[in-house]
mmCIF file of C-alpha atoms in Angstrom:
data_model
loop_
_atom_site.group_PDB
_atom_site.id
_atom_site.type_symbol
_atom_site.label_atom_id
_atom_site.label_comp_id
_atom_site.label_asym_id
_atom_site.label_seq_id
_atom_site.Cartn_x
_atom_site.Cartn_y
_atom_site.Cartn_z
ATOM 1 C CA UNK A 1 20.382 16.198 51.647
ATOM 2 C CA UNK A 2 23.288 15.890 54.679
ATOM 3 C CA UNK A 3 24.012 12.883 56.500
ATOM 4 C CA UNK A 4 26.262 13.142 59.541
ATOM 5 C CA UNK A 5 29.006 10.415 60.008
ATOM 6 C CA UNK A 6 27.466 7.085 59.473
ATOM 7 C CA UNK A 7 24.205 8.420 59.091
ATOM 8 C CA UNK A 8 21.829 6.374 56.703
ATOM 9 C CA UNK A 9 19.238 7.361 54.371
ATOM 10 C CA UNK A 10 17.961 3.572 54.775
ATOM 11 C CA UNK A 11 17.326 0.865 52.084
ATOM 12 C CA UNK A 12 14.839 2.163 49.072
ATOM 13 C CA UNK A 13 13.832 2.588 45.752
ATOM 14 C CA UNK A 14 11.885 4.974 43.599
ATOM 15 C CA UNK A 15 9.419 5.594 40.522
ATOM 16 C CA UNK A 16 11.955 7.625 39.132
ATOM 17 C CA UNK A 17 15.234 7.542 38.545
ATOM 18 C CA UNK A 18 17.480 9.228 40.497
ATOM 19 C CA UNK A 19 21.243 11.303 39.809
ATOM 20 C CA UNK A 20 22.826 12.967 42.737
ATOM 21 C CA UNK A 21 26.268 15.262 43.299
ATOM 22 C CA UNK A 22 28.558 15.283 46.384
ATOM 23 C CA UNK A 23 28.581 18.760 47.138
ATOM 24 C CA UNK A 24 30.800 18.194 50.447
ATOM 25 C CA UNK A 25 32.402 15.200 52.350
ATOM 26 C CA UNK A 26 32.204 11.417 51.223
ATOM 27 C CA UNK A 27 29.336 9.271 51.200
ATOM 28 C CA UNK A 28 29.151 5.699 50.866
ATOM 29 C CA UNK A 29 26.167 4.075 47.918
ATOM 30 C CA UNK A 30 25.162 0.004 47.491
ATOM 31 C CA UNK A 31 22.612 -0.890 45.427
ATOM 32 C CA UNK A 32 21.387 -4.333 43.771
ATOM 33 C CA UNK A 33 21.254 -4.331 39.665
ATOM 34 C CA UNK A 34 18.866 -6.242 37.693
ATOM 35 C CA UNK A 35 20.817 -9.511 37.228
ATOM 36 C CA UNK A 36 20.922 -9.707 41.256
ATOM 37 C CA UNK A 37 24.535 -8.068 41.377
ATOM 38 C CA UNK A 38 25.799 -6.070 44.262
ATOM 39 C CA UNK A 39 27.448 -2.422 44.170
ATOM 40 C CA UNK A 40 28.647 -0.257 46.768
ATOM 41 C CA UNK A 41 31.525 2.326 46.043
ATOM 42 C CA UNK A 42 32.267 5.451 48.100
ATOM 43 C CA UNK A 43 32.000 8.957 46.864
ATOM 44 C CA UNK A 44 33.297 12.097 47.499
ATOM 45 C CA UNK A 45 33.302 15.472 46.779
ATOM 46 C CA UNK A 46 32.420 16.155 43.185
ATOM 47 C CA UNK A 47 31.694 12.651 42.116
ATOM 48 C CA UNK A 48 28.292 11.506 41.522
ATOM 49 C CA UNK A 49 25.621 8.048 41.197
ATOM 50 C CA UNK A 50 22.986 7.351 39.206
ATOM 51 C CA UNK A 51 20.171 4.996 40.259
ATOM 52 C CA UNK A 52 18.003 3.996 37.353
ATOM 53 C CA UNK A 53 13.969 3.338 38.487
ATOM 54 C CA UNK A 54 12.855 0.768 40.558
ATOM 55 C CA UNK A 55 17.111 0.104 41.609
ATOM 56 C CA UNK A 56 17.286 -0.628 45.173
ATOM 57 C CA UNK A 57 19.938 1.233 46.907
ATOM 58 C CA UNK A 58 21.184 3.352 50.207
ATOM 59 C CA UNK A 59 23.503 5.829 51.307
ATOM 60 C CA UNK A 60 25.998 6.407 54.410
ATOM 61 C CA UNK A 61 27.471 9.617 55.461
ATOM 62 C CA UNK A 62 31.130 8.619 56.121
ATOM 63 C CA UNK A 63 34.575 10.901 57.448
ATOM 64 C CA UNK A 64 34.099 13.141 60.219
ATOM 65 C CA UNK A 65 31.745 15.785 58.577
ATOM 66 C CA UNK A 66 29.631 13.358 56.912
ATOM 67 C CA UNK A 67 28.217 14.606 53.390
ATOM 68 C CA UNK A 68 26.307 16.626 51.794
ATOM 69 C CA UNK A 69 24.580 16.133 48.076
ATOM 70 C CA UNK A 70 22.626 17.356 45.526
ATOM 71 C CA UNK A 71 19.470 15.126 44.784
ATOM 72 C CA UNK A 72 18.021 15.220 41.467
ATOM 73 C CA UNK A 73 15.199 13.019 39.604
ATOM 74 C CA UNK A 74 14.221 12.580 36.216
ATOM 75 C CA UNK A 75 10.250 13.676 36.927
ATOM 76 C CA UNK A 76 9.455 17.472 37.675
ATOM 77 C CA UNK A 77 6.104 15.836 40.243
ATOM 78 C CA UNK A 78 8.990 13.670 42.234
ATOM 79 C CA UNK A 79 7.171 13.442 45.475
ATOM 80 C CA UNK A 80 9.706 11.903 48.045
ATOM 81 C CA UNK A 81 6.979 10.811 50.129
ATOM 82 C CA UNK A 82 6.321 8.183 47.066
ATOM 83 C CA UNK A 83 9.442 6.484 47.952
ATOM 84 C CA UNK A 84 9.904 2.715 48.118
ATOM 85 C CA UNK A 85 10.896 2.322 52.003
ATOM 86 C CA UNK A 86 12.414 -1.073 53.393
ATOM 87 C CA UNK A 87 11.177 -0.521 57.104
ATOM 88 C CA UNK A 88 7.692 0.855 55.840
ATOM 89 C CA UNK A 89 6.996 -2.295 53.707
ATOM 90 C CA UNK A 90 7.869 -4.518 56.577
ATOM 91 C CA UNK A 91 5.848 -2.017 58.733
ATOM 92 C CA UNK A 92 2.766 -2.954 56.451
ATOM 93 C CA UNK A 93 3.203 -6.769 55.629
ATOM 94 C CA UNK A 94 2.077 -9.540 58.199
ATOM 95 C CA UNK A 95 4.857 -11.220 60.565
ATOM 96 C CA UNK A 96 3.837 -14.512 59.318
ATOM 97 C CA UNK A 97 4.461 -13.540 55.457
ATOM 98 C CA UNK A 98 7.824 -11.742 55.871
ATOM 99 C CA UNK A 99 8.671 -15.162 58.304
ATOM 100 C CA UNK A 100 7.546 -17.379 55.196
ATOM 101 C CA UNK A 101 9.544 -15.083 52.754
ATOM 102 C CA UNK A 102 12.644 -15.577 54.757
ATOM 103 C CA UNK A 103 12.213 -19.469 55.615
ATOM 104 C CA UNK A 104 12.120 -18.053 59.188
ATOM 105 C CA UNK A 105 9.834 -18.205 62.485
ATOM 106 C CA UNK A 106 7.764 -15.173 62.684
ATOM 107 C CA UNK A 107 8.876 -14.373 66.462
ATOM 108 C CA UNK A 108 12.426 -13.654 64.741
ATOM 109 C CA UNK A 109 10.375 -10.656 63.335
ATOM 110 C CA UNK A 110 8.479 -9.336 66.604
ATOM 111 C CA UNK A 111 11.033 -6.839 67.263
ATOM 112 C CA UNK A 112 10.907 -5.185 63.261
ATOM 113 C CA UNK A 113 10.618 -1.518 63.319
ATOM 114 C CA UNK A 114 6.974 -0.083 63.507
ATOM 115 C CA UNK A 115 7.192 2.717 60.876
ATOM 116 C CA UNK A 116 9.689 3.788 58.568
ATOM 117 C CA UNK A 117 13.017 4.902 59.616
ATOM 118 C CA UNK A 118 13.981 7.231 56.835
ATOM 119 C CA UNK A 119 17.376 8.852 57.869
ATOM 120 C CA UNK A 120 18.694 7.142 60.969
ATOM 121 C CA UNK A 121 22.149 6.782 63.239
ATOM 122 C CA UNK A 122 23.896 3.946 61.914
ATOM 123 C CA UNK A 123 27.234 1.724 63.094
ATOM 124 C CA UNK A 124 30.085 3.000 62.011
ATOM 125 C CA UNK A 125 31.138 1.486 58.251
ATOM 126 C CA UNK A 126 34.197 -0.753 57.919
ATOM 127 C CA UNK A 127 36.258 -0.318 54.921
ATOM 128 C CA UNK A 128 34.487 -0.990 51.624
ATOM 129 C CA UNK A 129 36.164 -4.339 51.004
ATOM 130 C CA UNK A 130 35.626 -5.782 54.360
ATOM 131 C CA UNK A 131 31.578 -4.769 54.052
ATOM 132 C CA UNK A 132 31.355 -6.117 50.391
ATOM 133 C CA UNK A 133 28.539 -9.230 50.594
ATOM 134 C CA UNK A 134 30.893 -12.539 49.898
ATOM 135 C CA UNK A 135 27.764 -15.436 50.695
ATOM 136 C CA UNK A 136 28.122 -18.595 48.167
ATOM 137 C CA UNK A 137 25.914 -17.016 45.145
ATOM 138 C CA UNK A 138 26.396 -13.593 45.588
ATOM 139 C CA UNK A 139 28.314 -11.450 42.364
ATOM 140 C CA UNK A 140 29.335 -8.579 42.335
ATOM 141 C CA UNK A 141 26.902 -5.949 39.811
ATOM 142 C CA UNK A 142 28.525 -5.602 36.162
ATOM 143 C CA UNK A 143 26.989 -2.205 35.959
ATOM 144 C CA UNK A 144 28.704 0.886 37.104
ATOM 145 C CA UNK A 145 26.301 3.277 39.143
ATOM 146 C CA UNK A 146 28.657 6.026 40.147
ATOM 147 C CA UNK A 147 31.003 8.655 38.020
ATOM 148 C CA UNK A 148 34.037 10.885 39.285
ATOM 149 C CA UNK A 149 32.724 13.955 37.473
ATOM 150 C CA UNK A 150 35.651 16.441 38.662
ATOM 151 C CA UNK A 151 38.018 13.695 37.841
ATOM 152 C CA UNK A 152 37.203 14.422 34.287
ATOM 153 C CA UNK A 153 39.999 16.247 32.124
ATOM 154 C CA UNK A 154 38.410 19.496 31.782
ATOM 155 C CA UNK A 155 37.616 21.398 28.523
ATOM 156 C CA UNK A 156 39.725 24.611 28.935
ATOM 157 C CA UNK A 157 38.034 27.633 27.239
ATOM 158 C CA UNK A 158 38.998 31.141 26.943
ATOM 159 C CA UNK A 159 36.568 31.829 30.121
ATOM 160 C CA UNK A 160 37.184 29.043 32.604
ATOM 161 C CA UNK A 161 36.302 25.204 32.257
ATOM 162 C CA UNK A 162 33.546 22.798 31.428
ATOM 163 C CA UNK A 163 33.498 19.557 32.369
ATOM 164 C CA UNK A 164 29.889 17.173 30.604
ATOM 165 C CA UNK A 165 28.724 13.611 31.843
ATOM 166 C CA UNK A 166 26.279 11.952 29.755
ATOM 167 C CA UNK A 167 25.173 8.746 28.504
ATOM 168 C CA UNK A 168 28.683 8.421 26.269
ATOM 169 C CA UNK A 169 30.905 8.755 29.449
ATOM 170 C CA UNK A 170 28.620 7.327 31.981
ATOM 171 C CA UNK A 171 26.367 4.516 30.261
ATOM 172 C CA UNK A 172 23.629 3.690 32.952
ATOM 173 C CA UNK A 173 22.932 7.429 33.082
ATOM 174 C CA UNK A 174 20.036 7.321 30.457
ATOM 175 C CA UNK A 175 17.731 10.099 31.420
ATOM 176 C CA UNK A 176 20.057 12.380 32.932
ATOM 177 C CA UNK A 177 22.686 14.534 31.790
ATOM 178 C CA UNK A 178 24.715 17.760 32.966
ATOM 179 C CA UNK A 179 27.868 19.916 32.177
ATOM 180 C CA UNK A 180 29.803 21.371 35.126
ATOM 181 C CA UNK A 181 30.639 24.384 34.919
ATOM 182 C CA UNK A 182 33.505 27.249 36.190
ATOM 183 C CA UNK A 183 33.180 30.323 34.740
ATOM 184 C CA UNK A 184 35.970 32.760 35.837
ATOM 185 C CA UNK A 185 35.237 36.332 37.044
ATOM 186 C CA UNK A 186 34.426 38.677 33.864
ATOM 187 C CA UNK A 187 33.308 36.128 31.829
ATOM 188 C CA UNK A 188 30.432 34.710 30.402
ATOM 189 C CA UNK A 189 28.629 31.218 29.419
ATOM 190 C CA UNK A 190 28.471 32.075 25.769
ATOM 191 C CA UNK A 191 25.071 32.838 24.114
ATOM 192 C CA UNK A 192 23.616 29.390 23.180
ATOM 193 C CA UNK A 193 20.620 27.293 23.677
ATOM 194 C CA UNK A 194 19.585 23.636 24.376
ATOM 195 C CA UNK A 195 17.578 21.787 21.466
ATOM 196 C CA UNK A 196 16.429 18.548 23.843
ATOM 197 C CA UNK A 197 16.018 19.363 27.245
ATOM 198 C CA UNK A 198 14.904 21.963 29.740
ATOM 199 C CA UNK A 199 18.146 23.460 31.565
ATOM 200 C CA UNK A 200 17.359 23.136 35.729
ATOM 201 C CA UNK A 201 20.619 25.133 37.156
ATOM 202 C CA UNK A 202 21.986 24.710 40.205
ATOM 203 C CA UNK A 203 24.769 27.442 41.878
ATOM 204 C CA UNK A 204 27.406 25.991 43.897
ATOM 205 C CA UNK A 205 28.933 29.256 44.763
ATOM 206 C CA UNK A 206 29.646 32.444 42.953
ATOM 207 C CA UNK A 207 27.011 34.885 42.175
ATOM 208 C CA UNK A 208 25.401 34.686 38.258
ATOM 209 C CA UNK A 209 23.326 36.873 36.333
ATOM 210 C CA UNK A 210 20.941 34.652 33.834
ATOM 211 C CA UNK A 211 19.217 36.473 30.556
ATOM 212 C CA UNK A 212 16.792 34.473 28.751
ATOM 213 C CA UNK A 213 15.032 35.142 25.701
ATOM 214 C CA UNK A 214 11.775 33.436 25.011
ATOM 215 C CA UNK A 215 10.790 34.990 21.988
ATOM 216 C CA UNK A 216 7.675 37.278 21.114
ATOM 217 C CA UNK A 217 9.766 40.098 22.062
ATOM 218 C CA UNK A 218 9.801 38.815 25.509
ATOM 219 C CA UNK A 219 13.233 38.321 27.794
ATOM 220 C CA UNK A 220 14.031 38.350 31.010
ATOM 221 C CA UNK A 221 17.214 38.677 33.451
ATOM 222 C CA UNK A 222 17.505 36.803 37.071
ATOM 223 C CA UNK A 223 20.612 36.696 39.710
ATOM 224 C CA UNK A 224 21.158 33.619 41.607
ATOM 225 C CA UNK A 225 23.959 32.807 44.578
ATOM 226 C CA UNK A 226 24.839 29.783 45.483
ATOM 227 C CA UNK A 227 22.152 27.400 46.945
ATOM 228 C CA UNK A 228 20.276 28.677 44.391
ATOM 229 C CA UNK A 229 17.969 26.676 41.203
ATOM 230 C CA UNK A 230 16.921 27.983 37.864
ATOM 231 C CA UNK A 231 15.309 26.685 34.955
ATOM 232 C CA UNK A 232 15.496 27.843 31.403
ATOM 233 C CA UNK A 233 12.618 26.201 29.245
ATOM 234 C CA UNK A 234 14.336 23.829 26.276
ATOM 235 C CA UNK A 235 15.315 26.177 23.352
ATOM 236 C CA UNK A 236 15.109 29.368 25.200
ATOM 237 C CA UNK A 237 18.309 31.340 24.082
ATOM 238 C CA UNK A 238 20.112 32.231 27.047
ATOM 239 C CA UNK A 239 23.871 33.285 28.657
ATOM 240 C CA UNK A 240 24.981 34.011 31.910
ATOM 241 C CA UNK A 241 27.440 35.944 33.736
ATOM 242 C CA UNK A 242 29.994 36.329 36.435
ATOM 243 C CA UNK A 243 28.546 39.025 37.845
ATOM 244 C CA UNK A 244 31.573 38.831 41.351
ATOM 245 C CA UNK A 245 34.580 38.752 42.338
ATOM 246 C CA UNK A 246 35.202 34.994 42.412
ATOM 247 C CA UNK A 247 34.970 32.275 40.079
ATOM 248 C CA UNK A 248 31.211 30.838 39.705
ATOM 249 C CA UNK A 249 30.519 27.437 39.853
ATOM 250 C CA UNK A 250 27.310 25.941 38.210
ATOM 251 C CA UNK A 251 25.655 22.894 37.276
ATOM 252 C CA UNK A 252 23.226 22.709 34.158
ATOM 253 C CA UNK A 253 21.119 19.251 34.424
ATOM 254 C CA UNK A 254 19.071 18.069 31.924
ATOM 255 C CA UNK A 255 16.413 15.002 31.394
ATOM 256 C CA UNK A 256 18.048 13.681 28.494
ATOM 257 C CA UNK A 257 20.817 10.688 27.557
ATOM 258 C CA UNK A 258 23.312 13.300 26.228
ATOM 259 C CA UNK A 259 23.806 17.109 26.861
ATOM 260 C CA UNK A 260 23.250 18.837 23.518
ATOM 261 C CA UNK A 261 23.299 23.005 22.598
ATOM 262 C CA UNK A 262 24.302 25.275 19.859
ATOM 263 C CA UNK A 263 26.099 28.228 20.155
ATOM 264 C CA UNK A 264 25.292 31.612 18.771
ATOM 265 C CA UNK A 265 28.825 32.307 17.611
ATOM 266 C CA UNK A 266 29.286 28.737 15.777
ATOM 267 C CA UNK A 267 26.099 29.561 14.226
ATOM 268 C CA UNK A 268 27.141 32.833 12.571
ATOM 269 C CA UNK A 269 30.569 31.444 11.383
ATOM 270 C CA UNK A 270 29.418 28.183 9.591
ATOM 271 C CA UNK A 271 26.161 30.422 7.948
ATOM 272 C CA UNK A 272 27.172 32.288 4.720
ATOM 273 C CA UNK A 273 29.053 35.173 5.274
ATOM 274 C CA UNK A 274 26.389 36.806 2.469
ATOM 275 C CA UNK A 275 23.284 35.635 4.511
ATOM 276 C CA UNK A 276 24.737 36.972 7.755
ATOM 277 C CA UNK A 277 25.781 40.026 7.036
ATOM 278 C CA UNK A 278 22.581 40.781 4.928
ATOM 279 C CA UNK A 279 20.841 39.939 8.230
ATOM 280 C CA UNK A 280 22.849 42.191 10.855
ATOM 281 C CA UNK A 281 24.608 44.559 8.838
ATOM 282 C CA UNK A 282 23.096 45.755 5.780
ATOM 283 C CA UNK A 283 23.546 49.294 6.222
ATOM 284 C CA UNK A 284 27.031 49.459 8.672
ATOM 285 C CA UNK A 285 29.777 47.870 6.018
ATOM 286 C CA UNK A 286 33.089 48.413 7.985
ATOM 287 C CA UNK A 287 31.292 46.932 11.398
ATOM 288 C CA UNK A 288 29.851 43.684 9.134
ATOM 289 C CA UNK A 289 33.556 43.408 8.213
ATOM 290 C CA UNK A 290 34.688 43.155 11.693
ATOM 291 C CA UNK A 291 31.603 41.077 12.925
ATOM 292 C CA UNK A 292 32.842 38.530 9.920
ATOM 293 C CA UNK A 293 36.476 38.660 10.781
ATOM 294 C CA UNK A 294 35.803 37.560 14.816
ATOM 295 C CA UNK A 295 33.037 34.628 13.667
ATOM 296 C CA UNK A 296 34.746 33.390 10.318
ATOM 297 C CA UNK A 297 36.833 30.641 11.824
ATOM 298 C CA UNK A 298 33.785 29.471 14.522
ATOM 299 C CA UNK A 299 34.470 27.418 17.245
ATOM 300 C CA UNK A 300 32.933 26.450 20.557
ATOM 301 C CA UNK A 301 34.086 28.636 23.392
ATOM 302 C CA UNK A 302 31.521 27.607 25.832
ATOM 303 C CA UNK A 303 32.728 29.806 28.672
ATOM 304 C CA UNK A 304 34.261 33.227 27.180
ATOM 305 C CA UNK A 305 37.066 35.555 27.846
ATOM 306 C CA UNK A 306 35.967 38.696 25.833
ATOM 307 C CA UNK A 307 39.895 39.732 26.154
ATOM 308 C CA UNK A 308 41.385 36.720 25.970
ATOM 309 C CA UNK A 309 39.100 35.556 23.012
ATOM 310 C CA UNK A 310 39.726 38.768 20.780
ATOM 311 C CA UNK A 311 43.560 38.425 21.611
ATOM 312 C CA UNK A 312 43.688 35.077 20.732
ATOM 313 C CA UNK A 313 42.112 35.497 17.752
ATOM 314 C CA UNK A 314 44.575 38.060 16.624
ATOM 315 C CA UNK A 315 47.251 35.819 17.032
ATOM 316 C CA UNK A 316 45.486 33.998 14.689
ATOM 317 C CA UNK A 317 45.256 36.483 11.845
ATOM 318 C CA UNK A 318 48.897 36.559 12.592
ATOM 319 C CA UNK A 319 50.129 32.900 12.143
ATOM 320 C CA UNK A 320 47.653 33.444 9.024
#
């Protein structure tokens, strides 16, 4: 979704919960929490809300260029003509019960808006303290709806970066979770899977090359660029690479409270060294020597460097 400069995706709610990610400019978010308290924050680019279902809440393009975002919701038959809409429900309720509602006269109503207004031009937002509500019982929400994903300390890996927000860094995020992703030309999003969740994908730039395997001898390879979605069903083992000339940038978003996968090369180093090499090597000694010398001290390298991993580990065998 874009909205231009004060643009408003008006007051709603939905069935579903919903998680979104400023892909460009800043965008301002309110919303009412369950005890009756008010939020409203602005965003920019690379931070990200979560609305749980039924929360009330709106957005406002703000800056010069507006925003753009990344919508996502936690039911794969989201419809968004199922939305909640303020001006629709006001469209469809009598004069005289939205008067009694509001302890008002019902001609203060004649002028309401016939049908919804969806995404509209809006006045131009003050600055976010000057627009927070401040009536006699109003409080201010103890719940924290947005996250500053890219603010996050990355993981550095042999292969680029990886940056997760889940559940144990962003509490009201229950049914969502996702890892952000740079993977560096060359390199590759190591061989893994994910034991909870379906992976939906989502390529900010960069161009990536996705193998899955689904078992039953069955695989299957796919290139995205960016604008592009994927999906790789839940315990499907999968990589992907960096197939150009520029660092590729990727989300992986999952319906789950926390982000959860196992990698192939962990796997191999923490299984017996007898069981492994009985498995893969049985009749090639010297090469199940070698495979057991790169896996034997097994650690996560999410996004890899196949030169920069096997030189680090050589320094290893030297400190050894």
């Amino acid at each position: 979704m874009r909205l231009d400069s004060g643009v408003i995706r008006e007051l709603h709610w939905h069935q579903q919960a919903e998680w979104a990610y400023v892909l460009e400019g800043s965008v301002r978010v309110t919303a009412l929490d369950y005890e009756g308290g008010n939020f409203i924050d602005d965003l920019n680019k690379g931070d990200l809300w979560y609305f749980p279902s039924g929360v009330p809440h709106s957005l406002q393009g703000l800056g010069e260029n507006g925003t753009e975002f990344l919508l996502i919701f936690d039911d794969g038959s989201f419809s968004e003509e199922s939305t909640f809409i303020l001006t629709d429900w006001l469209a469809h309720t009598p004069k005289s019960v939205i008067a009694e509602n509001f302890h008002l006269a019902p001609e203060v109503f004649k002028h309401l808006p016939k049908s919804e207004k969806y995404i509209f031009q809006g006045s131009q937002p003050g600055a976010l303290e000057d627009e927070r509500p401040h009536g006699r019982n109003v409080k201010k929400s103890k719940y924290q709806f947005t996250h500053k994903m890219l603010a996050q300390e990355p993981k550095k890996t042999s292969g680029g970066e990886v940056r997760i927000t889940d559940s144990t860094n962003f509490p009201i995020s229950k049914t969502v979770s996702a890892a952000h992703a740079v993977i560096e030309p060359g390199a590759l999003r190591e061989m893994h899977w994910h034991p909870v969740a379906d992976e939906w994908s989502y390529f900010i730039r960069g161009k990536a090359r996705v193998t899955i395997f689904a078992a039953e001898g069955n695989a299957r390879t796919f290139n995205y660029v960016a604008g592009d979605v994927g999906i790789v069903p839940k315990n499907m083992g999968h990589f992907v690479e960096n197939i150009g000339d520029e660092p590729l940038e990727m989300l992986e978003i999952f319906r789950s409270d926390q982000f959860r996968d196992f990698s192939l090369f962990q796997w191999m180093g923490e299984t017996p060294r007898r069981m492994v090499l009985d498995h893969l090597f049985a009749d090639d000694k010297e090469a199940g020597d070698k495979f057991w010398d790169a896996v034997r001290d097994p650690s996560k390298d999410e996004i890899t460097d196949p030169e920069k991993s096997l030189s680090h580990h050589d320094d290893d065998n030297e400190e050894l």
